[in-house]
Amino acid sequence: MLHRLSPLALAMLRNQRWVFGTWQADDLGLSQRTIRREVGTGLWQRLTPRTVLALPSDPEPSQLRIAAPLELGPAAVLGGLASMIEHGWDGGDGDWT
């Protein structure tokens, strides 16, 4: 299915680590029927009720962090420690107690 997506849709998926919110389906050129079919065949997997990983592999932690705000919709943002990790924080050597 991915080979049928537009270059813009593929860029969006790559940027989101192959995770998308079902509310983004129109922007990707996908119907809800296509999403159900791809999930049903095991080529894609549903991570949450409103997010999908467009790969058959197990999700990586970073993909789950991307799925969290996508589950909540376009106004949601990632915050706190998850946001720090996504932006490259590696734990440093500071004392967090």
CSV table of N, CA, C and O in Angstrom, one decimal:
chain,number,residue,atom,x,y,z
A,1,MET,N,0.8,-1.2,0.0
A,1,MET,CA,0.0,0.0,0.0
A,1,MET,C,0.9,1.3,0.0
A,1,MET,O,0.5,2.2,-0.6
A,2,LEU,N,2.0,1.2,0.7
A,2,LEU,CA,2.8,2.4,0.8
A,2,LEU,C,3.3,2.9,-0.5
A,2,LEU,O,3.5,4.1,-0.8
A,3,HIS,N,3.5,2.0,-1.5
A,3,HIS,CA,4.0,2.4,-2.8
A,3,HIS,C,3.0,3.2,-3.6
A,3,HIS,O,3.3,3.9,-4.6
A,4,ARG,N,1.7,3.2,-3.1
A,4,ARG,CA,0.7,4.0,-3.8
A,4,ARG,C,0.5,5.4,-3.2
A,4,ARG,O,-0.3,6.2,-3.8
A,5,LEU,N,1.2,5.7,-2.2
A,5,LEU,CA,1.0,7.0,-1.6
A,5,LEU,C,1.8,8.1,-2.3
A,5,LEU,O,2.8,7.8,-2.9
A,6,SER,N,1.4,9.3,-2.2
A,6,SER,CA,2.0,10.4,-2.9
A,6,SER,C,3.4,10.7,-2.2
A,6,SER,O,3.6,10.3,-1.0
A,7,PRO,N,4.3,11.3,-2.8
A,7,PRO,CA,5.6,11.7,-2.2
A,7,PRO,C,5.4,12.5,-0.9
A,7,PRO,O,6.1,12.4,0.1
A,8,LEU,N,4.4,13.4,-0.9
A,8,LEU,CA,4.1,14.2,0.2
A,8,LEU,C,3.6,13.4,1.4
A,8,LEU,O,4.0,13.5,2.5
A,9,ALA,N,2.7,12.4,1.1
A,9,ALA,CA,2.2,11.5,2.2
A,9,ALA,C,3.4,10.6,2.7
A,9,ALA,O,3.5,10.4,3.9
A,10,LEU,N,4.2,10.1,1.8
A,10,LEU,CA,5.4,9.3,2.3
A,10,LEU,C,6.3,10.2,3.2
A,10,LEU,O,6.8,9.7,4.2
A,11,ALA,N,6.5,11.4,2.8
A,11,ALA,CA,7.4,12.3,3.6
A,11,ALA,C,6.7,12.5,5.0
A,11,ALA,O,7.4,12.5,6.0
A,12,MET,N,5.4,12.7,5.0
A,12,MET,CA,4.7,12.9,6.3
A,12,MET,C,4.9,11.6,7.2
A,12,MET,O,5.2,11.8,8.4
A,13,LEU,N,4.7,10.5,6.6
A,13,LEU,CA,4.9,9.2,7.4
A,13,LEU,C,6.3,9.1,7.9
A,13,LEU,O,6.5,8.7,9.0
A,14,ARG,N,7.3,9.3,7.0
A,14,ARG,CA,8.7,9.2,7.4
A,14,ARG,C,9.0,10.2,8.6
A,14,ARG,O,9.6,9.8,9.6
A,15,ASN,N,8.4,11.4,8.5
A,15,ASN,CA,8.6,12.4,9.6
A,15,ASN,C,8.0,12.0,10.9
A,15,ASN,O,8.5,12.3,11.9
A,16,GLN,N,7.0,11.2,10.8
A,16,GLN,CA,6.3,10.7,12.0
A,16,GLN,C,6.6,9.3,12.3
A,16,GLN,O,5.9,8.6,13.1
A,17,ARG,N,7.7,8.8,11.8
A,17,ARG,CA,8.3,7.5,12.0
A,17,ARG,C,7.3,6.4,11.7
A,17,ARG,O,7.2,5.4,12.4
A,18,TRP,N,6.5,6.6,10.6
A,18,TRP,CA,5.6,5.6,10.1
A,18,TRP,C,4.3,5.5,10.9
A,18,TRP,O,3.6,4.5,10.8
A,19,VAL,N,4.1,6.4,11.9
A,19,VAL,CA,2.9,6.4,12.7
A,19,VAL,C,2.0,7.5,12.3
A,19,VAL,O,2.5,8.6,12.0
A,20,PHE,N,0.7,7.2,12.2
A,20,PHE,CA,-0.2,8.3,11.8
A,20,PHE,C,-1.5,8.2,12.6
A,20,PHE,O,-1.9,7.1,13.1
A,21,GLY,N,-2.2,9.3,12.8
A,21,GLY,CA,-3.5,9.3,13.5
A,21,GLY,C,-4.5,9.1,12.4
A,21,GLY,O,-4.4,9.5,11.3
A,22,THR,N,-5.5,8.3,12.8
A,22,THR,CA,-6.6,8.1,11.8
A,22,THR,C,-7.2,9.3,11.3
A,22,THR,O,-7.7,9.4,10.2
A,23,TRP,N,-7.2,10.4,12.1
A,23,TRP,CA,-7.7,11.7,11.7
A,23,TRP,C,-6.9,12.3,10.6
A,23,TRP,O,-7.3,13.3,9.9
A,24,GLN,N,-5.7,11.8,10.3
A,24,GLN,CA,-4.8,12.3,9.2
A,24,GLN,C,-5.0,11.5,7.9
A,24,GLN,O,-4.4,11.8,6.9
A,25,ALA,N,-5.9,10.6,7.9
A,25,ALA,CA,-6.1,9.7,6.7
A,25,ALA,C,-6.4,10.5,5.5
A,25,ALA,O,-5.8,10.2,4.4
A,26,ASP,N,-7.2,11.5,5.5
A,26,ASP,CA,-7.5,12.3,4.3
A,26,ASP,C,-6.2,12.9,3.8
A,26,ASP,O,-6.0,12.9,2.6
A,27,ASP,N,-5.4,13.5,4.6
A,27,ASP,CA,-4.1,14.1,4.2
A,27,ASP,C,-3.2,13.1,3.6
A,27,ASP,O,-2.4,13.5,2.7
A,28,LEU,N,-3.3,11.9,4.0
A,28,LEU,CA,-2.5,10.8,3.4
A,28,LEU,C,-3.1,10.2,2.2
A,28,LEU,O,-2.4,9.3,1.5
A,29,GLY,N,-4.3,10.5,1.9
A,29,GLY,CA,-5.0,9.9,0.8
A,29,GLY,C,-5.5,8.5,1.1
A,29,GLY,O,-5.6,7.6,0.2
A,30,LEU,N,-5.8,8.2,2.3
A,30,LEU,CA,-6.2,6.9,2.8
A,30,LEU,C,-7.7,6.9,3.2
A,30,LEU,O,-8.1,7.9,3.9
A,31,SER,N,-8.4,5.9,2.9
A,31,SER,CA,-9.8,5.7,3.4
A,31,SER,C,-9.7,4.9,4.6
A,31,SER,O,-8.8,4.2,4.9
A,32,GLN,N,-10.8,5.0,5.4
A,32,GLN,CA,-10.9,4.2,6.7
A,32,GLN,C,-10.9,2.7,6.3
A,32,GLN,O,-10.4,1.9,7.0
A,33,ARG,N,-11.5,2.4,5.2
A,33,ARG,CA,-11.6,1.1,4.7
A,33,ARG,C,-10.2,0.5,4.4
A,33,ARG,O,-9.9,-0.6,4.7
A,34,THR,N,-9.4,1.3,3.7
A,34,THR,CA,-8.0,0.9,3.5
A,34,THR,C,-7.2,0.7,4.7
A,34,THR,O,-6.5,-0.3,4.9
A,35,ILE,N,-7.4,1.5,5.7
A,35,ILE,CA,-6.7,1.4,7.0
A,35,ILE,C,-7.1,0.1,7.6
A,35,ILE,O,-6.3,-0.7,8.1
A,36,ARG,N,-8.5,-0.2,7.7
A,36,ARG,CA,-9.0,-1.5,8.3
A,36,ARG,C,-8.4,-2.7,7.6
A,36,ARG,O,-8.0,-3.7,8.2
A,37,ARG,N,-8.3,-2.6,6.2
A,37,ARG,CA,-7.8,-3.7,5.4
A,37,ARG,C,-6.3,-4.0,5.8
A,37,ARG,O,-5.9,-5.1,6.0
A,38,GLU,N,-5.5,-2.9,5.8
A,38,GLU,CA,-4.1,-3.1,6.0
A,38,GLU,C,-3.8,-3.6,7.4
A,38,GLU,O,-2.9,-4.4,7.6
A,39,VAL,N,-4.6,-3.1,8.4
A,39,VAL,CA,-4.4,-3.6,9.8
A,39,VAL,C,-4.9,-5.1,9.8
A,39,VAL,O,-4.2,-5.9,10.4
A,40,GLY,N,-6.0,-5.4,9.1
A,40,GLY,CA,-6.5,-6.7,9.2
A,40,GLY,C,-5.6,-7.8,8.5
A,40,GLY,O,-5.5,-8.9,9.0
A,41,THR,N,-4.8,-7.3,7.5
A,41,THR,CA,-3.8,-8.3,6.9
A,41,THR,C,-2.5,-8.4,7.7
A,41,THR,O,-1.7,-9.3,7.4
A,42,GLY,N,-2.3,-7.5,8.7
A,42,GLY,CA,-1.1,-7.6,9.5
A,42,GLY,C,0.0,-6.7,8.9
A,42,GLY,O,1.1,-6.7,9.5
A,43,LEU,N,-0.2,-6.1,7.8
A,43,LEU,CA,0.9,-5.3,7.2
A,43,LEU,C,1.0,-4.0,8.0
A,43,LEU,O,2.1,-3.4,8.1
A,44,TRP,N,0.0,-3.5,8.6
A,44,TRP,CA,0.0,-2.4,9.5
A,44,TRP,C,-0.5,-2.8,10.8
A,44,TRP,O,-1.2,-3.8,10.9
A,45,GLN,N,-0.3,-2.0,11.9
A,45,GLN,CA,-0.9,-2.4,13.2
A,45,GLN,C,-1.4,-1.2,13.9
A,45,GLN,O,-0.9,-0.1,13.8
A,46,ARG,N,-2.5,-1.4,14.6
A,46,ARG,CA,-3.1,-0.4,15.4
A,46,ARG,C,-2.4,-0.3,16.7
A,46,ARG,O,-2.2,-1.3,17.4
A,47,LEU,N,-1.9,0.9,17.0
A,47,LEU,CA,-1.2,1.1,18.3
A,47,LEU,C,-2.1,1.6,19.4
A,47,LEU,O,-1.9,1.2,20.5
A,48,THR,N,-3.1,2.4,19.0
A,48,THR,CA,-4.1,2.9,19.9
A,48,THR,C,-5.4,2.9,19.1
A,48,THR,O,-5.4,2.7,17.9
A,49,PRO,N,-6.5,3.2,19.7
A,49,PRO,CA,-7.8,3.2,18.9
A,49,PRO,C,-7.7,4.2,17.8
A,49,PRO,O,-8.4,4.0,16.8
A,50,ARG,N,-6.9,5.3,17.8
A,50,ARG,CA,-6.9,6.2,16.8
A,50,ARG,C,-5.5,6.5,16.1
A,50,ARG,O,-5.3,7.4,15.5
A,51,THR,N,-4.6,5.5,16.4
A,51,THR,CA,-3.3,5.6,15.7
A,51,THR,C,-2.9,4.3,15.1
A,51,THR,O,-3.3,3.2,15.6
A,52,VAL,N,-2.1,4.3,14.0
A,52,VAL,CA,-1.7,3.2,13.2
A,52,VAL,C,-0.2,3.3,12.9
A,52,VAL,O,0.3,4.3,12.6
A,53,LEU,N,0.5,2.1,13.0
A,53,LEU,CA,1.9,2.0,12.6
A,53,LEU,C,1.8,1.4,11.2
A,53,LEU,O,1.3,0.3,11.0
A,54,ALA,N,2.3,2.1,10.2
A,54,ALA,CA,2.3,1.6,8.8
A,54,ALA,C,3.4,0.7,8.5
A,54,ALA,O,4.0,0.8,7.4
A,55,LEU,N,3.7,-0.2,9.4
A,55,LEU,CA,4.8,-1.2,9.3
A,55,LEU,C,4.3,-2.5,10.0
A,55,LEU,O,3.6,-2.4,10.9
A,56,PRO,N,4.8,-3.7,9.6
A,56,PRO,CA,4.4,-4.9,10.2
A,56,PRO,C,5.2,-5.2,11.5
A,56,PRO,O,4.9,-6.1,12.2
A,57,SER,N,6.3,-4.4,11.7
A,57,SER,CA,7.2,-4.7,12.8
A,57,SER,C,6.7,-4.2,14.2
A,57,SER,O,5.7,-3.4,14.2
A,58,ASP,N,7.2,-4.7,15.3
A,58,ASP,CA,6.8,-4.2,16.6
A,58,ASP,C,7.2,-2.7,16.7
A,58,ASP,O,8.3,-2.3,16.2
A,59,PRO,N,6.4,-1.9,17.4
A,59,PRO,CA,6.7,-0.5,17.5
A,59,PRO,C,8.0,-0.3,18.4
A,59,PRO,O,8.1,-1.0,19.4
A,60,GLU,N,8.8,0.7,18.0
A,60,GLU,CA,9.9,1.1,18.8
A,60,GLU,C,9.4,2.1,19.8
A,60,GLU,O,8.3,2.7,19.6
A,61,PRO,N,10.1,2.3,20.9
A,61,PRO,CA,9.7,3.3,21.9
A,61,PRO,C,9.4,4.7,21.3
A,61,PRO,O,8.4,5.3,21.7
A,62,SER,N,10.2,5.1,20.4
A,62,SER,CA,10.0,6.4,19.8
A,62,SER,C,8.7,6.5,19.0
A,62,SER,O,8.1,7.5,18.9
A,63,GLN,N,8.3,5.4,18.4
A,63,GLN,CA,7.0,5.3,17.7
A,63,GLN,C,5.9,5.4,18.6
A,63,GLN,O,4.8,6.0,18.3
A,64,LEU,N,6.0,4.8,19.8
A,64,LEU,CA,4.9,4.9,20.8
A,64,LEU,C,4.8,6.4,21.3
A,64,LEU,O,3.7,6.8,21.6
A,65,ARG,N,6.0,7.0,21.5
A,65,ARG,CA,6.0,8.4,21.9
A,65,ARG,C,5.3,9.3,20.8
A,65,ARG,O,4.6,10.3,21.2
A,66,ILE,N,5.5,9.0,19.6
A,66,ILE,CA,4.8,9.8,18.5
A,66,ILE,C,3.3,9.5,18.5
A,66,ILE,O,2.5,10.4,18.3
A,67,ALA,N,2.9,8.2,18.8
A,67,ALA,CA,1.5,7.9,18.8
A,67,ALA,C,0.7,8.6,19.9
A,67,ALA,O,-0.5,8.9,19.7
A,68,ALA,N,1.4,8.9,21.0
A,68,ALA,CA,0.6,9.4,22.2
A,68,ALA,C,-0.1,10.7,21.8
A,68,ALA,O,-1.3,10.8,22.0
A,69,PRO,N,0.6,11.8,21.3
A,69,PRO,CA,-0.2,13.0,20.9
A,69,PRO,C,-1.1,12.8,19.7
A,69,PRO,O,-2.1,13.4,19.6
A,70,LEU,N,-0.7,11.9,18.8
A,70,LEU,CA,-1.5,11.6,17.6
A,70,LEU,C,-2.9,11.0,18.0
A,70,LEU,O,-3.9,11.2,17.4
A,71,GLU,N,-2.9,10.2,19.1
A,71,GLU,CA,-4.1,9.7,19.6
A,71,GLU,C,-5.1,10.8,20.0
A,71,GLU,O,-6.3,10.6,19.9
A,72,LEU,N,-4.6,11.9,20.5
A,72,LEU,CA,-5.4,12.9,21.1
A,72,LEU,C,-5.9,13.9,20.0
A,72,LEU,O,-6.8,14.7,20.3
A,73,GLY,N,-5.2,14.0,18.9
A,73,GLY,CA,-5.6,14.9,17.8
A,73,GLY,C,-4.6,16.0,17.5
A,73,GLY,O,-3.6,16.1,18.1
A,74,PRO,N,-5.0,16.8,16.6
A,74,PRO,CA,-4.0,17.8,16.0
A,74,PRO,C,-3.6,18.9,17.0
A,74,PRO,O,-2.5,19.5,16.8
A,75,ALA,N,-4.3,19.1,18.1
A,75,ALA,CA,-3.9,20.2,19.0
A,75,ALA,C,-3.0,19.6,20.1
A,75,ALA,O,-2.4,20.4,20.9
A,76,ALA,N,-2.8,18.3,20.2
A,76,ALA,CA,-2.0,17.7,21.3
A,76,ALA,C,-0.5,17.9,21.0
A,76,ALA,O,-0.1,18.0,19.9
A,77,VAL,N,0.2,17.9,22.1
A,77,VAL,CA,1.7,18.0,22.0
A,77,VAL,C,2.3,17.0,23.0
A,77,VAL,O,1.7,16.6,24.0
A,78,LEU,N,3.5,16.6,22.7
A,78,LEU,CA,4.3,15.8,23.6
A,78,LEU,C,5.0,16.7,24.6
A,78,LEU,O,5.6,17.7,24.2
A,79,GLY,N,5.0,16.3,25.8
A,79,GLY,CA,5.7,17.1,26.9
A,79,GLY,C,6.5,16.3,27.8
A,79,GLY,O,6.5,15.1,27.8
A,80,GLY,N,7.1,17.0,28.7
A,80,GLY,CA,7.9,16.4,29.8
A,80,GLY,C,9.1,15.6,29.3
A,80,GLY,O,9.7,15.9,28.3
A,81,LEU,N,9.3,14.5,30.0
A,81,LEU,CA,10.5,13.6,29.8
A,81,LEU,C,10.4,13.1,28.4
A,81,LEU,O,11.4,13.0,27.7
A,82,ALA,N,9.2,12.7,27.9
A,82,ALA,CA,9.1,12.1,26.6
A,82,ALA,C,9.5,13.1,25.5
A,82,ALA,O,10.2,12.8,24.5
A,83,SER,N,9.2,14.4,25.7
A,83,SER,CA,9.6,15.4,24.8
A,83,SER,C,11.1,15.6,24.8
A,83,SER,O,11.7,15.8,23.7
A,84,MET,N,11.6,15.6,26.0
A,84,MET,CA,13.1,15.7,26.1
A,84,MET,C,13.8,14.6,25.4
A,84,MET,O,14.8,14.9,24.7
A,85,ILE,N,13.4,13.4,25.5
A,85,ILE,CA,14.0,12.3,24.9
A,85,ILE,C,13.9,12.4,23.3
A,85,ILE,O,14.8,12.2,22.6
A,86,GLU,N,12.7,12.8,22.9
A,86,GLU,CA,12.5,13.0,21.4
A,86,GLU,C,13.4,14.0,20.8
A,86,GLU,O,13.8,14.0,19.7
A,87,HIS,N,13.8,15.0,21.7
A,87,HIS,CA,14.7,16.1,21.2
A,87,HIS,C,16.1,15.8,21.5
A,87,HIS,O,17.0,16.7,21.4
A,88,GLY,N,16.5,14.6,21.9
A,88,GLY,CA,17.9,14.2,22.0
A,88,GLY,C,18.5,14.1,23.4
A,88,GLY,O,19.6,13.8,23.5
A,89,TRP,N,17.7,14.4,24.4
A,89,TRP,CA,18.2,14.3,25.8
A,89,TRP,C,18.5,12.8,26.1
A,89,TRP,O,17.7,12.0,25.8
A,90,ASP,N,19.7,12.6,26.6
A,90,ASP,CA,20.1,11.2,26.9
A,90,ASP,C,20.2,10.9,28.4
A,90,ASP,O,20.8,9.9,28.7
A,91,GLY,N,19.7,11.7,29.2
A,91,GLY,CA,19.8,11.5,30.6
A,91,GLY,C,20.9,12.3,31.3
A,91,GLY,O,20.8,12.6,32.5
A,92,GLY,N,21.9,12.7,30.5
A,92,GLY,CA,22.9,13.6,31.1
A,92,GLY,C,23.5,13.0,32.3
A,92,GLY,O,23.4,11.8,32.7
A,93,ASP,N,24.2,13.8,33.1
A,93,ASP,CA,24.9,13.4,34.3
A,93,ASP,C,24.3,14.1,35.5
A,93,ASP,O,24.9,14.1,36.6
A,94,GLY,N,23.2,14.8,35.3
A,94,GLY,CA,22.6,15.6,36.4
A,94,GLY,C,21.9,14.7,37.4
A,94,GLY,O,21.5,13.6,37.2
A,95,ASP,N,21.7,15.3,38.6
A,95,ASP,CA,21.0,14.6,39.7
A,95,ASP,C,19.6,15.0,39.6
A,95,ASP,O,19.3,16.2,39.8
A,96,TRP,N,18.7,14.1,39.3
A,96,TRP,CA,17.2,14.5,39.1
A,96,TRP,C,16.4,14.2,40.4
A,96,TRP,O,15.2,14.1,40.3
A,97,THR,N,17.1,14.1,41.5
A,97,THR,CA,16.3,13.8,42.7
A,97,THR,C,15.9,15.0,43.4
A,97,THR,O,16.5,16.1,43.3
